[in-house]
PDB file of C-alpha atoms in Angstrom:
ATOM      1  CA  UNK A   1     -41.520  -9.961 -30.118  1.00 92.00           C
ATOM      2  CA  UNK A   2     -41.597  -7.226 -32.048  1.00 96.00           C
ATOM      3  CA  UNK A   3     -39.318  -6.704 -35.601  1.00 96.00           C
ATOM      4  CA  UNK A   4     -38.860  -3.744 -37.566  1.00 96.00           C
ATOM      5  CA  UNK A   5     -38.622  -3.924 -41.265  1.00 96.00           C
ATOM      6  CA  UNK A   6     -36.265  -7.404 -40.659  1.00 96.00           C
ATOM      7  CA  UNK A   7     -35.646  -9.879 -42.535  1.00 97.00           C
ATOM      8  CA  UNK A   8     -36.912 -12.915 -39.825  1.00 97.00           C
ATOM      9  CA  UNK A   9     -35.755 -16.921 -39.983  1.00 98.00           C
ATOM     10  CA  UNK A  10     -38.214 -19.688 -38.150  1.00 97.00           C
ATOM     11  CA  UNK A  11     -36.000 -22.531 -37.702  1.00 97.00           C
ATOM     12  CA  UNK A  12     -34.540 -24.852 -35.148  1.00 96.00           C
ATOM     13  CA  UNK A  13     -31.736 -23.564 -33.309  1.00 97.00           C
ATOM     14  CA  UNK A  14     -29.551 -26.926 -32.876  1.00 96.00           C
ATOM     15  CA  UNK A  15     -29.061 -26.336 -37.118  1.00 97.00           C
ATOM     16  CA  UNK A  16     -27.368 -22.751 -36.850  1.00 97.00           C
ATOM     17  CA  UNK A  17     -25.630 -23.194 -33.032  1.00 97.00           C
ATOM     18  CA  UNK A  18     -21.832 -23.353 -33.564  1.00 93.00           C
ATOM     19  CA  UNK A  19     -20.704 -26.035 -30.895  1.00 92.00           C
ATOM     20  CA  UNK A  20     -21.987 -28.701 -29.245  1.00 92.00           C
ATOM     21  CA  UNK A  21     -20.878 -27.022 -25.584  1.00 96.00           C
ATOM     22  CA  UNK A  22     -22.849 -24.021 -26.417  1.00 95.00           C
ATOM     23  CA  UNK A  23     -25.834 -26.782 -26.977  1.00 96.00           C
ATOM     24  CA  UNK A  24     -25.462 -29.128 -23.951  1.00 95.00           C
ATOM     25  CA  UNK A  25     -25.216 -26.123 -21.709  1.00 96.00           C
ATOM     26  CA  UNK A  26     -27.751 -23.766 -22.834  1.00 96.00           C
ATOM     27  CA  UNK A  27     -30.436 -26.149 -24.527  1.00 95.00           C
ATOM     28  CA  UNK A  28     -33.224 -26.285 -21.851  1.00 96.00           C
ATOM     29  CA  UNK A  29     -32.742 -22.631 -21.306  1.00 96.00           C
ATOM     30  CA  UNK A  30     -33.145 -22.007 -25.432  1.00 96.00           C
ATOM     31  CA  UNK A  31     -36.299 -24.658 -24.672  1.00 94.00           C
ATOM     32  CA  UNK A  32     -38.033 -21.942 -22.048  1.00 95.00           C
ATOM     33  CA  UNK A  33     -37.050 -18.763 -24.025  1.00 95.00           C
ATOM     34  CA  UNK A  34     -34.034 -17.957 -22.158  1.00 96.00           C
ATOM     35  CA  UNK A  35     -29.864 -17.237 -23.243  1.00 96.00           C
ATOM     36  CA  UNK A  36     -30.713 -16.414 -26.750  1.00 96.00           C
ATOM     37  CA  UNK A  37     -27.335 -14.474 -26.355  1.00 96.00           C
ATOM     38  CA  UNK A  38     -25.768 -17.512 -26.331  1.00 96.00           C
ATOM     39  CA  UNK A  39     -27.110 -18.069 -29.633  1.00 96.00           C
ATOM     40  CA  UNK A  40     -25.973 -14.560 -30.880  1.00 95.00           C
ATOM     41  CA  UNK A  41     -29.380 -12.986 -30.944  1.00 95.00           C
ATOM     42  CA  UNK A  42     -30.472  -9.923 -28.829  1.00 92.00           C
ATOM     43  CA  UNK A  43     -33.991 -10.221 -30.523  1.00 86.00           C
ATOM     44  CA  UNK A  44     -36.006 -13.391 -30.676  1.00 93.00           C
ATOM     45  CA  UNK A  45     -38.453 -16.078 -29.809  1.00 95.00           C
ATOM     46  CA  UNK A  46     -37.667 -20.066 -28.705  1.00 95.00           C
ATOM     47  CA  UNK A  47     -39.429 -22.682 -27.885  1.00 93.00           C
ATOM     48  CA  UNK A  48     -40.098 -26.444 -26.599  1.00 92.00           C
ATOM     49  CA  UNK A  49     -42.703 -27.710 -29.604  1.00 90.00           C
ATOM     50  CA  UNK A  50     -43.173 -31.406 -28.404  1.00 83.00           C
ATOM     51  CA  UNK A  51     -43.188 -33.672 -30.987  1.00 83.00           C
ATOM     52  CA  UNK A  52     -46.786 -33.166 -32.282  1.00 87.00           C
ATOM     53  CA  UNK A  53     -46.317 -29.461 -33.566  1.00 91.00           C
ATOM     54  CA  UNK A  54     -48.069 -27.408 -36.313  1.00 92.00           C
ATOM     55  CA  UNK A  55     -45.774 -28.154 -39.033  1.00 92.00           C
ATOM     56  CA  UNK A  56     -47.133 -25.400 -41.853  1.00 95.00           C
ATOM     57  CA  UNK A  57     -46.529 -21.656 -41.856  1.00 96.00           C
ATOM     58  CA  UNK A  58     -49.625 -20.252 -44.041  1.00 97.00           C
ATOM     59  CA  UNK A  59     -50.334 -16.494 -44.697  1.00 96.00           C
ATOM     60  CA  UNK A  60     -54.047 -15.402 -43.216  1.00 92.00           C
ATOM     61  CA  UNK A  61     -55.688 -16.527 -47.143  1.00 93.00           C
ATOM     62  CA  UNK A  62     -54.406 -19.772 -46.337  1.00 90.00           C
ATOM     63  CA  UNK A  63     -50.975 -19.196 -48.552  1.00 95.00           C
ATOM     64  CA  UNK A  64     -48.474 -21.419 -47.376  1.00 96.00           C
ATOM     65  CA  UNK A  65     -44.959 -19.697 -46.679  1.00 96.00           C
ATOM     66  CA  UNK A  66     -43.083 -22.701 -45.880  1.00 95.00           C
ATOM     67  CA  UNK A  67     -42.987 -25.874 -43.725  1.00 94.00           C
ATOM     68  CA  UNK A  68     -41.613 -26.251 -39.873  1.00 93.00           C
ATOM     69  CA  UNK A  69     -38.619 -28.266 -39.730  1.00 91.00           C
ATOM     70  CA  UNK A  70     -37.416 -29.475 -36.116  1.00 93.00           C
ATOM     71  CA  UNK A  71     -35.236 -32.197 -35.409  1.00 94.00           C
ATOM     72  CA  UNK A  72     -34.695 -31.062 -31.525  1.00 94.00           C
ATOM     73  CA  UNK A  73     -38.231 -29.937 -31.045  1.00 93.00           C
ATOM     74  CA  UNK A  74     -37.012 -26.692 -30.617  1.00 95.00           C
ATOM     75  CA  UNK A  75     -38.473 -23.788 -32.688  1.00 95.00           C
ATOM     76  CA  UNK A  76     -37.577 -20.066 -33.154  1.00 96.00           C
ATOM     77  CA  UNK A  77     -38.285 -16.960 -34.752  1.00 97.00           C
ATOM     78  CA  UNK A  78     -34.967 -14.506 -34.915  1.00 98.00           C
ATOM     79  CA  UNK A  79     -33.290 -11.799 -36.882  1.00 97.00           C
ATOM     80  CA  UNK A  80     -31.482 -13.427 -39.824  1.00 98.00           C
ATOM     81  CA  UNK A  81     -28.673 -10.864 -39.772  1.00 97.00           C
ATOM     82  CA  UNK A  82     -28.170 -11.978 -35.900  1.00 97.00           C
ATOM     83  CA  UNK A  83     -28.298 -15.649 -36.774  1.00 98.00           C
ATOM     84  CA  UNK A  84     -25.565 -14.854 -39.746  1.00 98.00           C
ATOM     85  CA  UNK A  85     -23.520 -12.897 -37.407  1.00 97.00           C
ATOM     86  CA  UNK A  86     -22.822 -15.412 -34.863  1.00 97.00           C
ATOM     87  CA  UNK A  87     -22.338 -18.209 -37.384  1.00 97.00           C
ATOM     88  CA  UNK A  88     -21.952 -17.224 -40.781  1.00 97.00           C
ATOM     89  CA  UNK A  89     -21.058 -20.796 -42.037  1.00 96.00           C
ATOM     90  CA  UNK A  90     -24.847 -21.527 -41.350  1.00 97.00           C
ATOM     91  CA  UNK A  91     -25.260 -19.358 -45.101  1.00 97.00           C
ATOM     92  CA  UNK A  92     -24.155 -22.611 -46.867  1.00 96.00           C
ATOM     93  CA  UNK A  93     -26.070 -24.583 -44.954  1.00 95.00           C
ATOM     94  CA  UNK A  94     -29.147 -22.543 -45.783  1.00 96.00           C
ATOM     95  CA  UNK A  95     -28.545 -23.296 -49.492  1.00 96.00           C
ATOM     96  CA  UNK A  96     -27.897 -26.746 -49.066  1.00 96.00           C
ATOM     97  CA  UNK A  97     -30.750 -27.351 -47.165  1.00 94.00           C
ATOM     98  CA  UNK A  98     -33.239 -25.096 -47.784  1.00 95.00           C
ATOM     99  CA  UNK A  99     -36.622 -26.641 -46.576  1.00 94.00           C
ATOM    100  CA  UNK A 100     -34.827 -26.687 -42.896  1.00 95.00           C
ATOM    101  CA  UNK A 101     -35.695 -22.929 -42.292  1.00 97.00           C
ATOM    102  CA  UNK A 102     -38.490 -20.222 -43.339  1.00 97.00           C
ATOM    103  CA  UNK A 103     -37.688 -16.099 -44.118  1.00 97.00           C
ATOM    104  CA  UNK A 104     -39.842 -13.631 -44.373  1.00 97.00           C
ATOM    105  CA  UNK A 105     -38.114 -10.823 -45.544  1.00 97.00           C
ATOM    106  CA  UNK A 106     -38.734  -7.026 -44.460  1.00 97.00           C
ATOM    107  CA  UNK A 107     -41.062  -7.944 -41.462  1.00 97.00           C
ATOM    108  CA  UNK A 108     -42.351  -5.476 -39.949  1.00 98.00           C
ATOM    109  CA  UNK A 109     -45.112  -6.131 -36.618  1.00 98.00           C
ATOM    110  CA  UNK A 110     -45.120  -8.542 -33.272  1.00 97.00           C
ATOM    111  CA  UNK A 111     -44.713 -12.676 -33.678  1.00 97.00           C
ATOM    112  CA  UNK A 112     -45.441 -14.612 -30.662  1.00 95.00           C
ATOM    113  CA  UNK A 113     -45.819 -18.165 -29.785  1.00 94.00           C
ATOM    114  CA  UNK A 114     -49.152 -18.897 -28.217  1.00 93.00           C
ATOM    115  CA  UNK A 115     -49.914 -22.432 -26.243  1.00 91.00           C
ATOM    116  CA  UNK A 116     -53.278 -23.884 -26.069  1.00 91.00           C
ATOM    117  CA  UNK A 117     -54.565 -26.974 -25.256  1.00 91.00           C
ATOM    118  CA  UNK A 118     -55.834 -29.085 -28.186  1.00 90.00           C
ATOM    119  CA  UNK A 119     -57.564 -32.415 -28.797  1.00 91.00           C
ATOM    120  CA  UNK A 120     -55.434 -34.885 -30.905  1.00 88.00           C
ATOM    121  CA  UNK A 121     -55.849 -38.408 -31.384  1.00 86.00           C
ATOM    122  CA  UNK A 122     -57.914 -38.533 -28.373  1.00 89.00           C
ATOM    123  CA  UNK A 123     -55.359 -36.777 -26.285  1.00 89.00           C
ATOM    124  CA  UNK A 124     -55.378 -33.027 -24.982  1.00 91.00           C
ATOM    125  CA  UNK A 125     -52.271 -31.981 -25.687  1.00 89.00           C
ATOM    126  CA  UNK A 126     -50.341 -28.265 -25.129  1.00 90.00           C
ATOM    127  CA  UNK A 127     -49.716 -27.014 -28.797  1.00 91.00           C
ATOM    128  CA  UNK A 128     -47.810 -23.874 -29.458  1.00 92.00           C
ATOM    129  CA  UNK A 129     -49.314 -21.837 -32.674  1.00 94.00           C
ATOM    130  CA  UNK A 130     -47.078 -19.081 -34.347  1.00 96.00           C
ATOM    131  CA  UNK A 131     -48.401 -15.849 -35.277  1.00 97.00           C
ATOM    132  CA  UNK A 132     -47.415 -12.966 -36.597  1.00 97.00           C
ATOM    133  CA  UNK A 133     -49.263  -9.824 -37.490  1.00 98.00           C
ATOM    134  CA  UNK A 134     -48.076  -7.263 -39.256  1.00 97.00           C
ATOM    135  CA  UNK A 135     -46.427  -6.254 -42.578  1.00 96.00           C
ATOM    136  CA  UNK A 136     -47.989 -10.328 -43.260  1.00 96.00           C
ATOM    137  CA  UNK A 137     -50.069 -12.076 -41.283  1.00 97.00           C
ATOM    138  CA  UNK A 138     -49.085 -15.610 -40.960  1.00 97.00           C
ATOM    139  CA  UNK A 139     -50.165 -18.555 -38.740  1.00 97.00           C
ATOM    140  CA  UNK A 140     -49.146 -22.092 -38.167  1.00 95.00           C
ATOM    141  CA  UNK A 141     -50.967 -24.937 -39.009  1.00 95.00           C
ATOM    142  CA  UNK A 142     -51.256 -28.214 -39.072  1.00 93.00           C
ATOM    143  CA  UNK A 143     -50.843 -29.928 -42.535  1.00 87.00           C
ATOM    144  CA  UNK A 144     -54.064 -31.864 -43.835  1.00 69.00           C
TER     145      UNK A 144
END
């Protein structure tokens, strides 16, 4: 997906959706990438993360920007002034819980979700990494 100069949110979108209709209808679509409409957002990126999931954000130098917070094992990248739009009462929630979501302000490049296959506890296991590259480079990762 690609974003110019935006102001981007990562979060999960069962915290920002306004009813729980819109949720039971749409969720395994929103799981595959699909009806992001439906979530107010013409520009975006969603995703099934399992429950084993890179749970850091860090810039290329190994900065971290923030940690991944999912409590449907759904992740997403989208345009904050989209995610606003459809719900504005999500603002307050953003202050009152802010380690639930991660912005990156004036964004300007591609972020994709890439799966891979990876070894954990003695399990291969499909595990989705973010990137982005661009105005900052970013990854996830898991935390050590």
């Amino acid at each position: 997906m690609h974003y110019d100069n935006a102001d981007i949110i990562f979060v999960d979108p069962c915290y920002f959706v306004k009813n729980d209709e819109i949720w039971r209808e749409y969720c395994k679509d929103f799981s595959v990438n699909k009806s992001l409409d439906k979530l107010g957002c013409s520009q975006g990126l969603c995703f099934a993360i399992g429950d084993t999931f890179k749970n850091l954000l860090v810039c290329d130098d190994g900065t971290e920007i923030g940690a991944i917070c999912s409590d449907s094992y759904l992740f997403g990248c989208f345009r904050l002034d989209e995610v606003l739009d459809y719900n504005p009462n999500y603002a307050q929630d953003m202050e009152q819980c802010p380690s639930s979501f991660i912005v990156i302000k004036d964004f300007t490049g591609d972020v994709f979700f890439e799966t891979n296959r990876e070894r954990i506890n003695d399990e291969s296991l499909p595990i989705i990494t973010i990137i982005g590259k661009g105005s900052k480079n970013f990854k996830s990762v898991f935390d050590e």
